[in-house]
PDB file of C-alpha atoms in Angstrom:
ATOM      1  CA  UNK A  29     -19.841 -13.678 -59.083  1.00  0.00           C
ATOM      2  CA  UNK A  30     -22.531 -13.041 -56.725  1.00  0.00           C
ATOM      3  CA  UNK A  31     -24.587 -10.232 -56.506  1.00  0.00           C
ATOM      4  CA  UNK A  32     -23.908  -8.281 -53.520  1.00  0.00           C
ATOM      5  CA  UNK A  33     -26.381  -6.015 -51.051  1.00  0.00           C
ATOM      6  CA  UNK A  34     -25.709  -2.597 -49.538  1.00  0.00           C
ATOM      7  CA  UNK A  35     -24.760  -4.361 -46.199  1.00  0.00           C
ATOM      8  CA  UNK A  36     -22.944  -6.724 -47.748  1.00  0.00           C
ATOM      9  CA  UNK A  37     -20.715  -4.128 -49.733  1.00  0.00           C
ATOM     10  CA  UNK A  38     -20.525  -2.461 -45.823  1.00  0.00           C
ATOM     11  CA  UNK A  39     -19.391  -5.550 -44.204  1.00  0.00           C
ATOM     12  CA  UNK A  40     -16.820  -5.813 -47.065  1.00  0.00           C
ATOM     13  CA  UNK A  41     -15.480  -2.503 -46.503  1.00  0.00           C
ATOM     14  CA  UNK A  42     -15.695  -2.915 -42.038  1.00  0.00           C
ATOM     15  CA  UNK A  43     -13.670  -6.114 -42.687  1.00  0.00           C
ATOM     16  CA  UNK A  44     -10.957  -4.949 -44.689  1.00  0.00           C
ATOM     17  CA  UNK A  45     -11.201  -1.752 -42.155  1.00  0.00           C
ATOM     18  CA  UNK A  46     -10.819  -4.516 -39.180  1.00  0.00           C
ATOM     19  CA  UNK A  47      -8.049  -6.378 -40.773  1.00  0.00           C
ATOM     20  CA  UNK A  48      -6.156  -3.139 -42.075  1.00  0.00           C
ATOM     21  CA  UNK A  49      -6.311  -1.748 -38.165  1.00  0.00           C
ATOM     22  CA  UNK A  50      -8.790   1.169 -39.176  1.00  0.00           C
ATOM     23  CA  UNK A  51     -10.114   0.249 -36.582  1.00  0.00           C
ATOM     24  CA  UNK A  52      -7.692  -1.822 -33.950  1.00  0.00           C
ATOM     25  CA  UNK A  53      -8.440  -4.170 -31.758  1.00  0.00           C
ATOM     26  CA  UNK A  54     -10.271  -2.756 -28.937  1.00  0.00           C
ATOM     27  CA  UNK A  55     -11.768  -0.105 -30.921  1.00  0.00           C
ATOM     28  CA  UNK A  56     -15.516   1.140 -30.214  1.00  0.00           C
ATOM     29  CA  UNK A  57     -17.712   1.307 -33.493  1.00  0.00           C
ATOM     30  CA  UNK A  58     -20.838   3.471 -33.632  1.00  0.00           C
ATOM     31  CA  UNK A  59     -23.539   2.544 -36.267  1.00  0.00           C
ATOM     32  CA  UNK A  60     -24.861   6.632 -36.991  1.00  0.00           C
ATOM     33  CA  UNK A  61     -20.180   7.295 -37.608  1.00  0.00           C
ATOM     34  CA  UNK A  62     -19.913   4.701 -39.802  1.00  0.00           C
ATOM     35  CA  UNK A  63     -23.165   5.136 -41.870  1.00  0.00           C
ATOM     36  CA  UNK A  64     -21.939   9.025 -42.078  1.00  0.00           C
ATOM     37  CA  UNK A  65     -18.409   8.304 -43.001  1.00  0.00           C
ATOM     38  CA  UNK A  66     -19.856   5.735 -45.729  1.00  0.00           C
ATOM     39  CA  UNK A  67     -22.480   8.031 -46.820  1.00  0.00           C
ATOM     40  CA  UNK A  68     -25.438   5.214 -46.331  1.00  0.00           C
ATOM     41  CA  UNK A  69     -27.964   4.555 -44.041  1.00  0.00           C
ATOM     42  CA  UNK A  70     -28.245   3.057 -40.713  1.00  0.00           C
ATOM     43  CA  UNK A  71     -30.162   0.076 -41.602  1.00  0.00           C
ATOM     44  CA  UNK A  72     -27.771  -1.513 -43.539  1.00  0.00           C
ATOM     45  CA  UNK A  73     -24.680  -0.614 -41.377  1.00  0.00           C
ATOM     46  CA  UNK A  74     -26.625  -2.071 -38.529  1.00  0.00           C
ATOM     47  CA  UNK A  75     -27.530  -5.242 -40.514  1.00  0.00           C
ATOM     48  CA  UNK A  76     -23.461  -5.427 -41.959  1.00  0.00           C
ATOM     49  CA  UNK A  77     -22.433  -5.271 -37.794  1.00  0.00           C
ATOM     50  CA  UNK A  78     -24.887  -7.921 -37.361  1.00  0.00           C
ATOM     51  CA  UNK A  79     -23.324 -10.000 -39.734  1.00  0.00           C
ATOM     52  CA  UNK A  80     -19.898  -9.350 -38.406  1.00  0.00           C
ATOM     53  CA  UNK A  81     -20.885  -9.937 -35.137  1.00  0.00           C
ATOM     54  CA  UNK A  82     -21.853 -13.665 -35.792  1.00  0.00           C
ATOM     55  CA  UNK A  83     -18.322 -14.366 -38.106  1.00  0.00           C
ATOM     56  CA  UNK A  84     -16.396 -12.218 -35.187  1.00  0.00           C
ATOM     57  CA  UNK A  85     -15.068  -9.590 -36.278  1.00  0.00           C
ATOM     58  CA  UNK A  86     -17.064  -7.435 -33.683  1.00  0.00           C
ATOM     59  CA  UNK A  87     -18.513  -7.982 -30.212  1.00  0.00           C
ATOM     60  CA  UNK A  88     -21.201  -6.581 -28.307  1.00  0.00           C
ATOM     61  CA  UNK A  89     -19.705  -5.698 -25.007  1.00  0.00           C
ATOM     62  CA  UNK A  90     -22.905  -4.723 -22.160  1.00  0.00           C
ATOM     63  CA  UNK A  91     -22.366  -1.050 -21.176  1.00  0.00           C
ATOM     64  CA  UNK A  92     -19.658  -0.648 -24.078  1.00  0.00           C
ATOM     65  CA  UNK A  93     -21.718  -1.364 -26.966  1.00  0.00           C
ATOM     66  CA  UNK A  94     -19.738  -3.088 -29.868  1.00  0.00           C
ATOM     67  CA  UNK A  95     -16.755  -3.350 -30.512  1.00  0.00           C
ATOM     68  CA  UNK A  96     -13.582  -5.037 -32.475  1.00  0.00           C
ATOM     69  CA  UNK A  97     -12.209  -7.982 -30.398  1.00  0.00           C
ATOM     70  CA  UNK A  98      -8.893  -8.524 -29.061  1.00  0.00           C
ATOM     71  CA  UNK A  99      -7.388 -12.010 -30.841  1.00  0.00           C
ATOM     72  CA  UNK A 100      -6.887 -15.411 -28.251  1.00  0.00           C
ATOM     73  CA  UNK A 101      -3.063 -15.997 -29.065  1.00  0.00           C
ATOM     74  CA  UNK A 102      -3.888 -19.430 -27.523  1.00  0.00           C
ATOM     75  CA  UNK A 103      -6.531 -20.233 -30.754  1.00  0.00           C
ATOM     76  CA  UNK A 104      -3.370 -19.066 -33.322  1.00  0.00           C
ATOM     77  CA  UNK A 105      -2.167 -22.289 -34.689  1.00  0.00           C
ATOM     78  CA  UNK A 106      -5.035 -23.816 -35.129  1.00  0.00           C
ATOM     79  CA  UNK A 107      -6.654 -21.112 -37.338  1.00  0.00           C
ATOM     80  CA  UNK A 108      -3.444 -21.065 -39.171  1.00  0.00           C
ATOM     81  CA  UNK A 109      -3.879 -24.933 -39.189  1.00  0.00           C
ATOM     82  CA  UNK A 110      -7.928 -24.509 -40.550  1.00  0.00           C
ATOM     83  CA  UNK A 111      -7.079 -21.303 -43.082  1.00  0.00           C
ATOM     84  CA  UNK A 112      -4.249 -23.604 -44.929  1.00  0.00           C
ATOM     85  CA  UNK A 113      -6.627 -26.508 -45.447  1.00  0.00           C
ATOM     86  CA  UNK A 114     -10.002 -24.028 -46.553  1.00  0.00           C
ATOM     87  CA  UNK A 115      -7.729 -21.805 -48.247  1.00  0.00           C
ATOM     88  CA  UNK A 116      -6.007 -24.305 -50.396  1.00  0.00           C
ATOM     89  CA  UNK A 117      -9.500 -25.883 -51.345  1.00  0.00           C
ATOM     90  CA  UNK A 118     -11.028 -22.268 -52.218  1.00  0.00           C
ATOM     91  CA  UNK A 119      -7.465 -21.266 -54.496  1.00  0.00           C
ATOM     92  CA  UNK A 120      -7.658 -24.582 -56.621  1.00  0.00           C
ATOM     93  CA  UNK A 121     -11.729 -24.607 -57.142  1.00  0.00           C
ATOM     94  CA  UNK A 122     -11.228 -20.539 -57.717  1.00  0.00           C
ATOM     95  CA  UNK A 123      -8.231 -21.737 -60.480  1.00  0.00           C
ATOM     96  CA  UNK A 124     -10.660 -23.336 -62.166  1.00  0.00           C
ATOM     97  CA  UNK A 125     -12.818 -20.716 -63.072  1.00  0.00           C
ATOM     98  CA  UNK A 126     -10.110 -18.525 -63.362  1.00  0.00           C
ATOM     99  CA  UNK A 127     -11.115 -15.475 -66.023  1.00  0.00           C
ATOM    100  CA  UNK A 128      -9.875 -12.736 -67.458  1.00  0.00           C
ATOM    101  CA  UNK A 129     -12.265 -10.311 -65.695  1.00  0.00           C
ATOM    102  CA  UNK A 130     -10.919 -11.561 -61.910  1.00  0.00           C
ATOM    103  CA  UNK A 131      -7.566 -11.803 -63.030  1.00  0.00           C
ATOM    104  CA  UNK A 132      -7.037  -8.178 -64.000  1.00  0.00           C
ATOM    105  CA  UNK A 133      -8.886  -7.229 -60.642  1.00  0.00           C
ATOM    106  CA  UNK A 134      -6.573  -9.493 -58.671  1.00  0.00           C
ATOM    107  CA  UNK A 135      -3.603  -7.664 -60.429  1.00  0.00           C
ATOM    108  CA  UNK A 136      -4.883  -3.988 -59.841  1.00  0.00           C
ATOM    109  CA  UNK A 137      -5.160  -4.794 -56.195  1.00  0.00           C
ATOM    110  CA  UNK A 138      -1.346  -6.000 -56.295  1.00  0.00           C
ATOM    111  CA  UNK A 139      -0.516  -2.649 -58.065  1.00  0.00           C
ATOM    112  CA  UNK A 140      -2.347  -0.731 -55.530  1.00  0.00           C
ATOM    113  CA  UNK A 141      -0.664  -3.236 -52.816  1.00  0.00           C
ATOM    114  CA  UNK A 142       3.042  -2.463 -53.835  1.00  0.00           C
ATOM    115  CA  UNK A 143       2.209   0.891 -54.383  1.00  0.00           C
ATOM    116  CA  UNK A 144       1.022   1.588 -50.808  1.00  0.00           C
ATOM    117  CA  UNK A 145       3.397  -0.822 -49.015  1.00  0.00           C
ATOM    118  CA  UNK A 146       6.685   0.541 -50.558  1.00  0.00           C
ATOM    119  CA  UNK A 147       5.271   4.260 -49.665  1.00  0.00           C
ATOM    120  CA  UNK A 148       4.999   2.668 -45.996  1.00  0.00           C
ATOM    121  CA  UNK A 149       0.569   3.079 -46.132  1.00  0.00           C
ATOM    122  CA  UNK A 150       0.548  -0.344 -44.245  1.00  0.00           C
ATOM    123  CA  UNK A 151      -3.655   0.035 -44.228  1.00  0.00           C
ATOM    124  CA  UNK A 152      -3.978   0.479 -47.641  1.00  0.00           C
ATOM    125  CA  UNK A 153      -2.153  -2.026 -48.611  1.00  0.00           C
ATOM    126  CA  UNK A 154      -3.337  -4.528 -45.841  1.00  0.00           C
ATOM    127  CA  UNK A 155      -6.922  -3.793 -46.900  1.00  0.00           C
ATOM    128  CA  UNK A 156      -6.329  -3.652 -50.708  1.00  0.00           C
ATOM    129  CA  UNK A 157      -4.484  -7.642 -50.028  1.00  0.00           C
ATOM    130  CA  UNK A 158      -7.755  -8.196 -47.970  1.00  0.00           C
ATOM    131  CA  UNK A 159      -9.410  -7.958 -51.613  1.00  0.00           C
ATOM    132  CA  UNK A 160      -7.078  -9.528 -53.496  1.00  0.00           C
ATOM    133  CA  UNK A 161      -7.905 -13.263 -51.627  1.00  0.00           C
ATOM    134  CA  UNK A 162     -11.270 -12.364 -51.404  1.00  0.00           C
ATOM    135  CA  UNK A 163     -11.452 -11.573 -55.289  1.00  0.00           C
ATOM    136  CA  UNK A 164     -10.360 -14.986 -55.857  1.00  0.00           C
ATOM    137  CA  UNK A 165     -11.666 -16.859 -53.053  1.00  0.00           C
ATOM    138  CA  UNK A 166     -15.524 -15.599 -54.349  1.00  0.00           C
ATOM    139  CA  UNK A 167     -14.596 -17.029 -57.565  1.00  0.00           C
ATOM    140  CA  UNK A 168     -14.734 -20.529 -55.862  1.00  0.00           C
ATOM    141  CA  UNK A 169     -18.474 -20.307 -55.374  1.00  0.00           C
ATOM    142  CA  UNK A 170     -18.347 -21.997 -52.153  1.00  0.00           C
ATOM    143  CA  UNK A 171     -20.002 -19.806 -50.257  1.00  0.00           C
ATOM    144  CA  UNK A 172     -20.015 -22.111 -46.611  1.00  0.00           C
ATOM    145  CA  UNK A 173     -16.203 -22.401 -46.895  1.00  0.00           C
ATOM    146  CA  UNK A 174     -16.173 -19.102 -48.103  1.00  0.00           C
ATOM    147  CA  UNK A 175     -18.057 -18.150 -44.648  1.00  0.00           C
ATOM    148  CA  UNK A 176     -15.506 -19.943 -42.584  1.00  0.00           C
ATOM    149  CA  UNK A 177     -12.774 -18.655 -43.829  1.00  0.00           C
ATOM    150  CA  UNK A 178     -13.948 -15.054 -43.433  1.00  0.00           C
ATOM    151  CA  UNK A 179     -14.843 -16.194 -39.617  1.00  0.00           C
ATOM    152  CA  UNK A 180     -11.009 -17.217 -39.505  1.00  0.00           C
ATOM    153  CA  UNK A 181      -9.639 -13.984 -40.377  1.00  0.00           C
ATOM    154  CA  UNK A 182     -11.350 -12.316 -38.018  1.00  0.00           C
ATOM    155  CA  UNK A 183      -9.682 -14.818 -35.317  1.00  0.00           C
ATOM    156  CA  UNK A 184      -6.657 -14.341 -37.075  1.00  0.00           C
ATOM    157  CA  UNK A 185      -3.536 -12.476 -35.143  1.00  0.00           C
ATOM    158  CA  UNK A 186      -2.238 -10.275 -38.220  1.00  0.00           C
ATOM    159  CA  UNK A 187       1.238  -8.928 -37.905  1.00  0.00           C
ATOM    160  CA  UNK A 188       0.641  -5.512 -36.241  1.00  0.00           C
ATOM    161  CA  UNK A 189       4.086  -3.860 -36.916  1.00  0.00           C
ATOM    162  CA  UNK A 190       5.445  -5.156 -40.433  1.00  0.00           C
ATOM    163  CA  UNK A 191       8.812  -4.478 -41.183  1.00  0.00           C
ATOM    164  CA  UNK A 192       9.863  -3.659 -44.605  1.00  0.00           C
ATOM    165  CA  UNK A 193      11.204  -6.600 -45.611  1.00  0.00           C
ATOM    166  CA  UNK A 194       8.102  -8.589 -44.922  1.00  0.00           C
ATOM    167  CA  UNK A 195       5.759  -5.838 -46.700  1.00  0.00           C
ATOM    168  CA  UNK A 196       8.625  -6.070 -50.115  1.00  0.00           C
ATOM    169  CA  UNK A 197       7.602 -10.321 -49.556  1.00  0.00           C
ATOM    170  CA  UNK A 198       4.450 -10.149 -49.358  1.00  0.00           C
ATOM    171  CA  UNK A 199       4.427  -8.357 -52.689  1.00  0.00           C
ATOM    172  CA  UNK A 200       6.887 -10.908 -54.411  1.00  0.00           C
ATOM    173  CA  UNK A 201       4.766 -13.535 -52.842  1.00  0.00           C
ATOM    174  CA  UNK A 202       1.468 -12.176 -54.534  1.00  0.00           C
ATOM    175  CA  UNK A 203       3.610 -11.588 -58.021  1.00  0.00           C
ATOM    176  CA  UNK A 204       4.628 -15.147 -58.371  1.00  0.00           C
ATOM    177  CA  UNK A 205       1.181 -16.719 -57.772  1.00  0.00           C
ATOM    178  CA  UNK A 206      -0.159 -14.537 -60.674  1.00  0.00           C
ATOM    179  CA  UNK A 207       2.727 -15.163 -62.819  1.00  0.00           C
ATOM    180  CA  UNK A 208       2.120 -18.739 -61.813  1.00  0.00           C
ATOM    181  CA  UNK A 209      -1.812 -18.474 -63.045  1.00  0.00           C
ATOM    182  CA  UNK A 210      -0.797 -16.821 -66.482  1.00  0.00           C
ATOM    183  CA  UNK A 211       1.647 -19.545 -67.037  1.00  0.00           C
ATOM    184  CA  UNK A 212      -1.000 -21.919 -66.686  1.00  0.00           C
ATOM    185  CA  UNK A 213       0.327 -23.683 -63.482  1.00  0.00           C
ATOM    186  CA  UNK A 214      -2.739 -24.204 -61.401  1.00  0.00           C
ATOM    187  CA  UNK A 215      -0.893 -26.371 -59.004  1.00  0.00           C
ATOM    188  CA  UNK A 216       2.048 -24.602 -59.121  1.00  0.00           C
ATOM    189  CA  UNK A 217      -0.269 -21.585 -57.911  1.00  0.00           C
ATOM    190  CA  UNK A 218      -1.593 -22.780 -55.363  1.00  0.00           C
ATOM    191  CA  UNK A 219       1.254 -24.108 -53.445  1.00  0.00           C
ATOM    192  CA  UNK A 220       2.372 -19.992 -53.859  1.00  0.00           C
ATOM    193  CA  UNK A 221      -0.568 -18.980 -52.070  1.00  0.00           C
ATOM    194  CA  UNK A 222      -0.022 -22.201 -49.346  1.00  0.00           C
ATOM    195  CA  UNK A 223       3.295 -20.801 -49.318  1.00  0.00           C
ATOM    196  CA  UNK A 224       2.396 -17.461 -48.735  1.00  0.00           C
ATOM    197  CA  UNK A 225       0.304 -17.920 -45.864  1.00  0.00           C
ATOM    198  CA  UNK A 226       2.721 -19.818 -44.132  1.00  0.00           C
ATOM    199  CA  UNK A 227       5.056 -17.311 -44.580  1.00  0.00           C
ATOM    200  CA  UNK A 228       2.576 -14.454 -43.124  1.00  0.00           C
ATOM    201  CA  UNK A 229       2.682 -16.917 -39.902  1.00  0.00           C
ATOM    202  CA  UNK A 230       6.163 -17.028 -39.590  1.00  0.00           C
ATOM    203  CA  UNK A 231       6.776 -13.521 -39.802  1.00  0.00           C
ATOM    204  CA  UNK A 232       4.337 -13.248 -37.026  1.00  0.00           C
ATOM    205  CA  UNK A 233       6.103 -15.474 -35.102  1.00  0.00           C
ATOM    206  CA  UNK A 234       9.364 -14.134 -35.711  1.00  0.00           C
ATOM    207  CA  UNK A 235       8.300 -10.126 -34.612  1.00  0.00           C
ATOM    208  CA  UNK A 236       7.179 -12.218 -31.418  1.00  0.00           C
ATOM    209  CA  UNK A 237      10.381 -13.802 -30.679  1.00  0.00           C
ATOM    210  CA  UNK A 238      12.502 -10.206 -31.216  1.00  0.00           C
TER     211      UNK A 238
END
């Protein structure tokens, strides 16, 4: 796995922080809160927004400074449509270098995942799930796709009020594709995690429609 900068383990943590509604949409970031909160530097909180900036998940606003974007609901499909294709490439390269060392990560951040969601911590567990396909997805080493796809989740209209059921899913979702890999059924696995992303868009769809 790649070794990773100071500003790149920042952007990692402002991502899942983004995703996980840390910080919601809308949401004003300052560089000297951050680099407080995180106990670092400017320079390499500065240099992790920069990086954000150009994937999307912030946005420099004039007069406002930056911020984390609102999503274009009319852009939704087809990010769904781009994340299944990328996705499904990154799972089956990543299932080929599957090892022990990523495995046990990937099923720590399920424990901490059920853990949080059944005790209702939806940002916890959203950004602990953040790392779980990220864990993998690195293992790919295709670090372009692996770009894009990071720029899609940051375009990507997460479900902002989960209900129980869904959170309980998303866990059984998670434990069969790891059952799946320790069985040895690499295709089998990744139609789970196809599966699982389509099911994260309809339960999107379906909190619309109530």
């Amino acid at each position: 796995m790649a070794f990773k900068t100071k500003q790149d383990q920042v952007a990692d943590i402002l991502r899942a922080r983004i995703i996980s509604e840390v910080y919601p949409r809308g949401t004003k970031l300052k560089q000297s809160d951050i680099a407080k909160e995180l106990g670092v530097s400017i320079t390499p909180v500065r240099e992790a927004l920069h990086m954000l900036g150009a994937e999307g998940y912030v946005q420099a606003i004039s007069h406002k400074g930056l911020i984390v974007p609102l999503v274009q609901p009319e852009t939704a499909r087809e990010t769904l449509e781009l994340r299944l294709m990328l996705e499904r490439d990154l799972t089956a390269r990543a299932l080929e270098r599957m090892d022990a060392f990523t495995l046990t990560a990937m099923r720590e951040s399920q424990r901490v995942i059920a853990q949080h969601a059944r005790a209702g911590e939806r940002r916890v567990s959203r950004a602990e799930n953040y790392n779980f396909h990220f864990r993998l997805y690195e293992l790919a080493e295709r670090p372009q796709t692996l770009q894009f796809v990071r720029v899609l989740w940051a375009r990507y209209p997460f479900v902002t009020q989960e209900r129980g059921g869904a959170r309980l899913k998303n866990i059984e979702e998670h434990e069969r594709f790891l059952m799946l890999i320790e069985a040895g059924d690499r295709a089998g696995a990744v139609e789970a995690m196809v599966a699982h992303i389509e099911s994260g868009w309809n339960d999107l769809m379906a909190g619309k429609a109530r």
